Amino acid sequence: MIETLFITLFILLLLLTFYILKLFIENKKQKIRYKSILDSQNNIVLVTTGSQIKAVNQTFLDFFGYQSLEEFKLKYHCICDHFIPEDGYLAKVNNGYSWEQYILLNPDISHLAKINIDNKEYIFKIFVNKIEKIYSLDEIIVTLVDHTKEIKTELELIKQKNIAIEANNIKNQFLANISHELKTPMNAIINLSTLSLETKLDENQYNLLSSINGSAKLLLSIIDDILDITQIEKNELSIENKAFNLIELRDDLNNIFFTHSIKQDLKLIFEFDNDLPKVIVSDKIRLLQVLSNFLSNAFKFTNKGEIKLSVNLLEKADPKKAKIRFSVKDSGIGIDDKNKQQIFEAFTQADSSHNRKYSGSGLGLAISNNIIKQLGTNIELISTLDKGSEFSFVLDLDVFDWDNDLYFSQSSSTTSSYPILDDLNILLVEDNEINQKVAAIILEKSKINVDLAQNGKEAVEIFKANQDKYDLILMDLQMPVLSGYEATIQIREFNKTIPIIALTAASLTENRQKVIDAGMNDHLSKPIDKELLFDTIIKYTNKSKENIDYIQIETSLTNNTLNLQTLEENLANKELATKLLKTFLSQLNGEFSNIIEELLANSKEARFLVHGLKGISGNLGANKLFMICQKIDEKFKNNHFVSPESINALAKELDNVKQELNHIIKEQDVIIDEDITKLSQKELDKLIDSFISNLQSGDLLSQEDQNLLYTNLEKYNLLLAYELEKLKESIEEFEYHIALEILSNLKKD
């Protein structure tokens, strides 16, 4: 019985031993399998209770440089001992929680740890998962995924993005500032030249001022395009359609490029169809800009031959519509096929090499291409290398007037209209002195009563004290003390109704929006467009255009053969000017009398005569004669043939100059005889005393008194010729001590 029991116990023990052995083997297998799974991970993996690391994978050991976990634990208690404490990264303790607890409590956000190994920083994304409780132990499995490269790249991208944003902000601020700085003098040039065109001018002065005005407007439009880069990139260039005369377009381009044709000895042809409408509706400034870009390129890339601007009527759809083709054709270097598309890209040229012959920004055609697309069409290019190019586009245009007399010459007068608004009182707020004068002159031509405020603070004070007086405020934006924006905000606190119109040199969209946000009613760009200014004033003062009378200001143009006024201003002496003109006439009838014959004979003497006549005619204001001589002189320098047309033009202008000289000299001689009165000796003595007194005090002497003194000294033979000339010269050069000595010696005698 006992034996049986013993055998049974032995068998049970044997089975138990076998079972324990089996469990041990299985556990060993599980551990091997468990470690194999951990070691198969490329990411760092560890199992921890929070207070103690239970297991790690081989990637962990390789990263930290240890052979076993026990070796690691001899030196470190937790992986967090390697954490670098830094904002945005895990620390040992986070908001009072251990790093493992913090991750478990915030599972929906990314957790990053920065670890330093061998003085090298690594960034890991950490994931934590809780393992089912075994043997009353809370274990978690931690995975560290190396994101060092990705996060550093991301951080660098963020850094570069911030730098780009900051640079863009700086660029925008720079553009806003430079826009104001550039447009302020441009405003003065355009408006002062416009106002000058309404004064009495000779033809040469009128043409020069027209050229300045047209070129300044063109420059302004280029400034607008360059400044508003966003508009160019988004193809959102503004287009303002207004009625204008095609003759004006032709004349503006002729004024701008006539000198180019003379200097480069190129024939400039304007070919306008006779049946074209006289007045069309489009954006004149933009058309002028595009055609000017085409012509500028044509002159830049053409060495000989001709340049032709053609404007042709393709179709007259109805009395109010026309299809018109504009083209510029040259006989220049041409463009090869591979560069025909490239030249329309911003900042590119057909020849982009460092040693290219032709310079430029490469913006002209890119801007022109944008403008033409905004006008609803495309630029067509036909070009052959070494033979020339033609740039063209076709526009469907509204027609305002079909009067086809396109070829009348420049009229002898021009007329400007100003609405009579004498019942209006306007407060002009402007800190720039020139802009003040320009705006005031324009407004006062319409009889508007204008008060001036030098800055925004002064404007607020003036308007607050006189609210019932003013019908409208014209407000500059960038001013010292208080800007136009701030002044408007303050005015709107106590007056919501007064129309406030911004005068802005800025063209950026955000500035326009800022104007409206500040409480202004509208904005006008500088330089001031006279018609738009008055239209805006009429609109916001509730005037009816039909009931407004207009002032017509007519400008008469005088002869352009000789610019006597400029000559007299340069010499500050009518008598001396007349003497020089007499000498000039004598030279034309003497040493230059055979210049035409010498040119026809193509003699060596011809080039010396032309060169000499060029210098004299330029100095004396014979501008047409000067330009003809200059063109012929350039041909001599370049060994080019002087055409019969050029010689004929010179002969005709010589006759014109001689006739004008005879007329002016005769007229001036009569004026001198009538104006200069012979004084008695007592009156002359008194005049000399007056001169001595003025010279001693350094006062300026009137030209009229000078002429009176010189004439009487000459008539009484009181000074020798060289002494009289020395007296005149010393007074003109403000060397009053010399003049005093001459007159004092005269008094003693």
Short mmCIF file of C-alpha atoms in Angstrom, two decimals, residues 360-691:
data_model
loop_
_atom_site.label_atom_id
_atom_site.label_comp_id
_atom_site.label_asym_id
_atom_site.label_seq_id
_atom_site.Cartn_x
_atom_site.Cartn_y
_atom_site.Cartn_z
CA GLY A 360 18.76 96.40 -70.05
CA SER A 361 16.61 95.10 -67.19
CA GLY A 362 14.68 92.63 -69.33
CA LEU A 363 11.40 93.93 -67.90
CA GLY A 364 10.10 95.86 -70.91
CA LEU A 365 8.63 93.05 -72.98
CA ALA A 366 7.44 91.12 -69.91
CA ILE A 367 5.47 94.14 -68.73
CA SER A 368 4.23 94.84 -72.25
CA ASN A 369 3.06 91.25 -72.58
CA ASN A 370 1.06 91.56 -69.34
CA ILE A 371 -0.49 94.85 -70.48
CA ILE A 372 -1.53 93.49 -73.86
CA LYS A 373 -3.08 90.41 -72.23
CA GLN A 374 -5.04 92.71 -69.92
CA LEU A 375 -6.26 94.53 -73.04
CA GLY A 376 -7.63 91.21 -74.29
CA THR A 377 -5.15 90.22 -76.98
CA ASN A 378 -1.61 88.91 -77.57
CA ILE A 379 1.68 90.19 -78.92
CA GLU A 380 2.73 88.69 -82.24
CA LEU A 381 6.41 88.49 -83.11
CA ILE A 382 7.87 88.02 -86.57
CA SER A 383 11.65 88.06 -86.68
CA THR A 384 14.52 86.85 -88.82
CA LEU A 385 18.07 86.82 -87.52
CA ASP A 386 20.17 89.67 -88.98
CA LYS A 387 17.18 91.05 -90.91
CA GLY A 388 14.92 92.63 -88.30
CA SER A 389 11.86 92.17 -86.13
CA GLU A 390 8.22 93.20 -86.01
CA PHE A 391 6.21 93.33 -82.80
CA SER A 392 2.47 93.80 -83.25
CA PHE A 393 -0.93 93.39 -81.63
CA VAL A 394 -4.56 93.88 -82.70
CA LEU A 395 -7.16 95.60 -80.51
CA ASP A 396 -10.94 95.73 -80.77
CA LEU A 397 -11.63 99.31 -79.69
CA ASP A 398 -14.58 101.53 -78.98
CA VAL A 399 -14.60 104.62 -81.19
CA PHE A 400 -15.47 108.03 -79.80
CA ASP A 401 -14.94 110.10 -82.96
CA TRP A 402 -14.37 109.07 -86.60
CA ASP A 403 -13.05 112.48 -87.75
CA ASN A 404 -10.24 111.20 -89.97
CA ASP A 405 -8.06 114.28 -90.25
CA LEU A 406 -5.09 112.60 -88.62
CA TYR A 407 -2.40 114.47 -90.44
CA PHE A 408 -3.01 118.08 -89.54
CA SER A 409 0.12 119.79 -88.25
CA GLN A 410 0.59 120.85 -84.66
CA SER A 411 -1.95 123.60 -84.12
CA SER A 412 -0.80 127.09 -83.23
CA SER A 413 -2.70 126.93 -79.96
CA THR A 414 -3.89 124.49 -77.36
CA THR A 415 -6.85 124.75 -75.03
CA SER A 416 -7.33 123.50 -71.48
CA SER A 417 -10.66 123.47 -69.68
CA TYR A 418 -11.28 124.08 -65.99
CA PRO A 419 -14.73 123.84 -64.34
CA ILE A 420 -15.75 127.00 -62.47
CA LEU A 421 -16.25 125.91 -58.85
CA ASP A 422 -15.94 129.27 -57.09
CA ASP A 423 -18.46 128.34 -54.39
CA LEU A 424 -16.31 125.49 -53.05
CA ASN A 425 -13.92 125.60 -50.11
CA ILE A 426 -11.34 122.84 -49.93
CA LEU A 427 -8.83 122.02 -47.20
CA LEU A 428 -5.62 120.78 -48.82
CA VAL A 429 -3.45 118.70 -46.46
CA GLU A 430 0.06 118.33 -47.89
CA ASP A 431 3.54 118.65 -46.37
CA ASN A 432 5.60 118.85 -49.58
CA GLU A 433 6.02 122.45 -50.78
CA ILE A 434 6.06 121.62 -54.51
CA ASN A 435 2.99 119.40 -54.21
CA GLN A 436 1.25 122.21 -52.32
CA LYS A 437 1.94 124.66 -55.14
CA VAL A 438 0.92 122.21 -57.88
CA ALA A 439 -2.38 121.26 -56.25
CA ALA A 440 -3.17 124.86 -55.27
CA ILE A 441 -2.51 126.16 -58.80
CA ILE A 442 -4.74 123.51 -60.36
CA LEU A 443 -7.56 124.12 -57.87
CA GLU A 444 -7.33 127.90 -58.07
CA LYS A 445 -7.63 127.78 -61.87
CA SER A 446 -11.19 126.58 -61.16
CA LYS A 447 -11.72 129.48 -58.71
CA ILE A 448 -11.81 127.02 -55.78
CA ASN A 449 -10.98 128.57 -52.40
CA VAL A 450 -8.04 126.61 -50.98
CA ASP A 451 -6.75 126.52 -47.39
CA LEU A 452 -3.55 124.68 -46.58
CA ALA A 453 -2.61 122.38 -43.70
CA GLN A 454 1.05 121.32 -43.44
CA ASN A 455 0.39 117.99 -41.70
CA GLY A 456 -2.37 115.78 -40.29
CA LYS A 457 -2.36 117.38 -36.83
CA GLU A 458 -2.80 120.85 -38.30
CA ALA A 459 -5.58 119.53 -40.56
CA VAL A 460 -7.53 118.14 -37.61
CA GLU A 461 -7.21 121.43 -35.72
CA ILE A 462 -8.18 123.62 -38.71
CA PHE A 463 -11.16 121.47 -39.69
CA LYS A 464 -12.41 121.09 -36.12
CA ALA A 465 -12.53 124.89 -35.77
CA ASN A 466 -14.16 125.42 -39.21
CA GLN A 467 -16.40 122.41 -39.89
CA ASP A 468 -19.09 124.44 -41.63
CA LYS A 469 -16.60 126.11 -43.97
CA TYR A 470 -15.21 123.20 -45.97
CA ASP A 471 -16.90 121.15 -48.69
CA LEU A 472 -14.12 118.59 -49.08
CA ILE A 473 -10.68 117.60 -47.74
CA LEU A 474 -7.79 116.49 -49.95
CA MET A 475 -5.56 114.45 -47.66
CA ASP A 476 -1.96 113.40 -48.30
CA LEU A 477 -1.07 110.10 -46.61
CA GLN A 478 2.58 110.16 -45.59
CA MET A 479 3.25 113.27 -43.50
CA PRO A 480 5.26 114.13 -40.39
CA VAL A 481 3.65 114.79 -36.99
CA LEU A 482 0.43 112.99 -37.95
CA SER A 483 -0.19 110.87 -41.06
CA GLY A 484 -3.21 111.18 -43.32
CA TYR A 485 -4.57 107.88 -42.00
CA GLU A 486 -4.38 108.99 -38.36
CA ALA A 487 -5.76 112.46 -39.16
CA THR A 488 -8.78 110.90 -40.92
CA ILE A 489 -9.48 108.57 -37.99
CA GLN A 490 -9.46 111.57 -35.62
CA ILE A 491 -11.70 113.65 -37.92
CA ARG A 492 -14.20 110.80 -38.20
CA GLU A 493 -14.57 110.82 -34.41
CA PHE A 494 -16.39 114.16 -34.60
CA ASN A 495 -17.46 114.39 -38.26
CA LYS A 496 -18.75 111.44 -40.29
CA THR A 497 -19.90 113.28 -43.42
CA ILE A 498 -17.13 115.54 -44.78
CA PRO A 499 -15.76 113.93 -48.00
CA ILE A 500 -12.09 113.06 -47.51
CA ILE A 501 -10.12 112.15 -50.63
CA ALA A 502 -6.68 110.60 -50.23
CA LEU A 503 -3.81 111.91 -52.33
CA THR A 504 -1.53 108.93 -52.50
CA ALA A 505 1.75 108.28 -54.25
CA ALA A 506 1.44 104.59 -53.36
CA SER A 507 -0.01 102.18 -55.90
CA LEU A 508 -0.11 99.01 -53.81
CA THR A 509 -3.48 97.37 -53.26
CA GLU A 510 -3.07 97.18 -49.47
CA ASN A 511 -2.56 100.96 -49.33
CA ARG A 512 -5.81 101.53 -51.20
CA GLN A 513 -7.66 99.28 -48.78
CA LYS A 514 -6.00 101.03 -45.85
CA VAL A 515 -7.37 104.35 -47.18
CA ILE A 516 -10.94 103.01 -47.09
CA ASP A 517 -10.43 101.37 -43.69
CA ALA A 518 -9.28 104.71 -42.24
CA GLY A 519 -12.60 106.30 -43.21
CA MET A 520 -11.71 108.13 -46.42
CA ASN A 521 -14.22 108.25 -49.26
CA ASP A 522 -11.89 107.76 -52.22
CA HIS A 523 -8.30 108.08 -53.34
CA LEU A 524 -6.45 109.84 -56.16
CA SER A 525 -3.01 108.80 -57.28
CA LYS A 526 -0.14 111.22 -57.63
CA PRO A 527 0.72 112.76 -59.98
CA ILE A 528 -2.67 114.39 -60.05
CA ASP A 529 -4.78 113.70 -63.11
CA LYS A 530 -6.54 117.06 -63.56
CA GLU A 531 -9.69 115.65 -65.13
CA LEU A 532 -10.01 112.87 -62.55
CA LEU A 533 -9.41 115.36 -59.73
CA PHE A 534 -12.25 117.63 -60.83
CA ASP A 535 -14.54 114.68 -61.59
CA THR A 536 -13.95 113.40 -58.04
CA ILE A 537 -14.52 116.83 -56.49
CA ILE A 538 -17.74 117.28 -58.48
CA LYS A 539 -18.92 113.79 -57.50
CA TYR A 540 -18.40 114.20 -53.74
CA THR A 541 -19.69 117.77 -53.54
CA ASN A 542 -22.91 116.71 -55.30
CA LYS A 543 -22.45 119.06 -58.25
CA SER A 544 -24.25 118.54 -61.54
CA LYS A 545 -21.87 118.48 -64.52
CA GLU A 546 -24.58 119.83 -66.79
CA ASN A 547 -24.86 123.03 -64.74
CA ILE A 548 -21.13 123.79 -64.52
CA ASP A 549 -19.49 126.45 -66.69
CA TYR A 550 -15.90 126.00 -67.85
CA ILE A 551 -12.90 128.30 -68.21
CA GLN A 552 -11.01 127.84 -71.49
CA ILE A 553 -7.28 128.55 -71.24
CA GLU A 554 -5.61 128.89 -74.64
CA THR A 555 -1.88 128.65 -75.16
CA SER A 556 -0.37 130.39 -78.19
CA LEU A 557 2.78 128.99 -79.74
CA THR A 558 5.35 131.29 -81.29
CA ASN A 559 8.03 130.73 -83.92
CA ASN A 560 10.49 127.90 -83.30
CA THR A 561 13.24 128.93 -85.69
CA LEU A 562 15.09 130.98 -83.06
CA ASN A 563 14.56 130.73 -79.32
CA LEU A 564 15.33 134.38 -78.55
CA GLN A 565 13.81 134.23 -75.07
CA THR A 566 16.22 131.50 -73.95
CA LEU A 567 19.14 133.38 -75.48
CA GLU A 568 18.22 136.58 -73.63
CA GLU A 569 17.74 134.70 -70.36
CA ASN A 570 21.15 133.06 -70.69
CA LEU A 571 22.85 136.36 -71.48
CA ALA A 572 20.67 138.49 -69.17
CA ASN A 573 21.07 141.26 -71.76
CA LYS A 574 18.81 141.98 -74.74
CA GLU A 575 21.34 144.29 -76.32
CA LEU A 576 24.11 141.71 -76.19
CA ALA A 577 21.72 139.07 -77.58
CA THR A 578 20.90 141.35 -80.51
CA LYS A 579 24.61 141.96 -81.16
CA LEU A 580 25.28 138.22 -81.21
CA LEU A 581 22.39 137.64 -83.60
CA LYS A 582 23.76 140.37 -85.89
CA THR A 583 27.13 138.63 -85.86
CA PHE A 584 25.42 135.30 -86.56
CA LEU A 585 23.59 136.74 -89.57
CA SER A 586 26.86 138.22 -90.82
CA GLN A 587 28.54 134.79 -90.52
CA LEU A 588 25.69 133.05 -92.35
CA ASN A 589 26.04 135.56 -95.20
CA GLY A 590 29.83 135.34 -95.06
CA GLU A 591 31.87 132.29 -94.02
CA PHE A 592 28.85 129.92 -94.20
CA SER A 593 27.39 131.33 -97.42
CA ASN A 594 28.76 128.50 -99.56
CA ILE A 595 28.02 125.60 -97.15
CA ILE A 596 25.34 124.08 -99.42
CA GLU A 597 27.64 124.13 -102.46
CA GLU A 598 30.44 122.51 -100.45
CA LEU A 599 28.08 119.78 -99.25
CA LEU A 600 26.85 119.07 -102.77
CA ALA A 601 30.47 118.82 -103.90
CA ASN A 602 31.22 116.53 -100.93
CA SER A 603 34.34 118.59 -100.19
CA LYS A 604 36.61 118.39 -97.13
CA GLU A 605 35.63 121.96 -96.26
CA ALA A 606 31.98 120.87 -95.88
CA ARG A 607 32.55 118.92 -92.68
CA PHE A 608 34.36 121.85 -91.01
CA LEU A 609 31.59 124.25 -92.00
CA VAL A 610 28.86 121.91 -90.70
CA HIS A 611 30.69 121.31 -87.43
CA GLY A 612 31.21 125.03 -86.88
CA LEU A 613 27.60 125.90 -87.76
CA LYS A 614 26.34 123.20 -85.40
CA GLY A 615 28.12 124.77 -82.42
CA ILE A 616 27.03 128.33 -83.18
CA SER A 617 23.38 127.46 -83.93
CA GLY A 618 23.11 125.38 -80.74
CA ASN A 619 24.49 128.16 -78.56
CA LEU A 620 22.19 130.78 -80.09
CA GLY A 621 18.95 128.77 -79.83
CA ALA A 622 18.52 127.94 -83.54
CA ASN A 623 17.36 124.49 -82.51
CA LYS A 624 16.11 123.04 -85.80
CA LEU A 625 19.24 124.23 -87.58
CA PHE A 626 21.35 122.71 -84.81
CA MET A 627 19.62 119.31 -85.08
CA ILE A 628 20.01 119.18 -88.85
CA CYS A 629 23.71 120.08 -88.56
CA GLN A 630 24.12 117.52 -85.79
CA LYS A 631 22.65 114.78 -87.97
CA ILE A 632 24.91 115.67 -90.91
CA ASP A 633 27.94 115.96 -88.60
CA GLU A 634 27.26 112.45 -87.26
CA LYS A 635 27.18 111.13 -90.82
CA PHE A 636 30.58 112.68 -91.50
CA LYS A 637 32.01 111.13 -88.33
CA ASN A 638 30.70 107.69 -89.32
CA ASN A 639 31.81 108.12 -92.96
CA HIS A 640 28.18 107.91 -94.14
CA PHE A 641 26.83 109.50 -97.29
CA VAL A 642 24.97 112.79 -96.75
CA SER A 643 21.70 112.44 -98.60
CA PRO A 644 20.26 115.18 -100.85
CA GLU A 645 17.25 115.25 -98.50
CA SER A 646 19.49 116.28 -95.58
CA ILE A 647 21.22 118.97 -97.66
CA ASN A 648 17.86 120.26 -98.86
CA ALA A 649 16.56 120.40 -95.27
CA LEU A 650 19.66 122.40 -94.26
CA ALA A 651 19.19 124.86 -97.12
CA LYS A 652 15.53 125.46 -96.22
CA GLU A 653 16.30 125.97 -92.54
CA LEU A 654 19.16 128.37 -93.34
CA ASP A 655 16.69 130.52 -95.30
CA ASN A 656 14.22 130.38 -92.38
CA VAL A 657 16.92 131.39 -89.89
CA LYS A 658 18.12 134.29 -92.04
CA GLN A 659 14.58 135.62 -92.44
CA GLU A 660 13.94 135.33 -88.74
CA LEU A 661 17.27 136.99 -87.87
CA ASN A 662 16.50 139.94 -90.13
CA HIS A 663 13.06 140.28 -88.51
CA ILE A 664 14.32 140.00 -84.92
CA ILE A 665 17.28 142.36 -85.41
CA LYS A 666 15.10 144.99 -87.03
CA GLU A 667 12.49 144.62 -84.27
CA GLN A 668 15.08 144.76 -81.48
CA ASP A 669 16.79 147.83 -82.94
CA VAL A 670 13.44 149.65 -82.87
CA ILE A 671 12.78 148.53 -79.27
CA ILE A 672 16.23 149.67 -78.11
CA ASP A 673 15.82 153.07 -79.78
CA GLU A 674 12.34 153.50 -78.28
CA ASP A 675 13.08 152.18 -74.80
CA ILE A 676 16.44 153.76 -74.03
CA THR A 677 16.08 157.45 -73.30
CA LYS A 678 19.00 159.89 -73.52
CA LEU A 679 19.50 161.47 -70.10
CA SER A 680 20.70 164.96 -69.26
CA GLN A 681 24.16 165.22 -67.71
CA LYS A 682 22.55 165.96 -64.33
CA GLU A 683 20.25 162.91 -64.63
CA LEU A 684 23.18 160.75 -65.69
CA ASP A 685 25.27 162.00 -62.75
CA LYS A 686 22.40 161.09 -60.40
CA LEU A 687 22.09 157.62 -62.00
CA ILE A 688 25.83 156.99 -61.54
CA ASP A 689 25.56 158.00 -57.85
CA SER A 690 22.66 155.58 -57.46
CA PHE A 691 24.71 152.79 -59.05
#
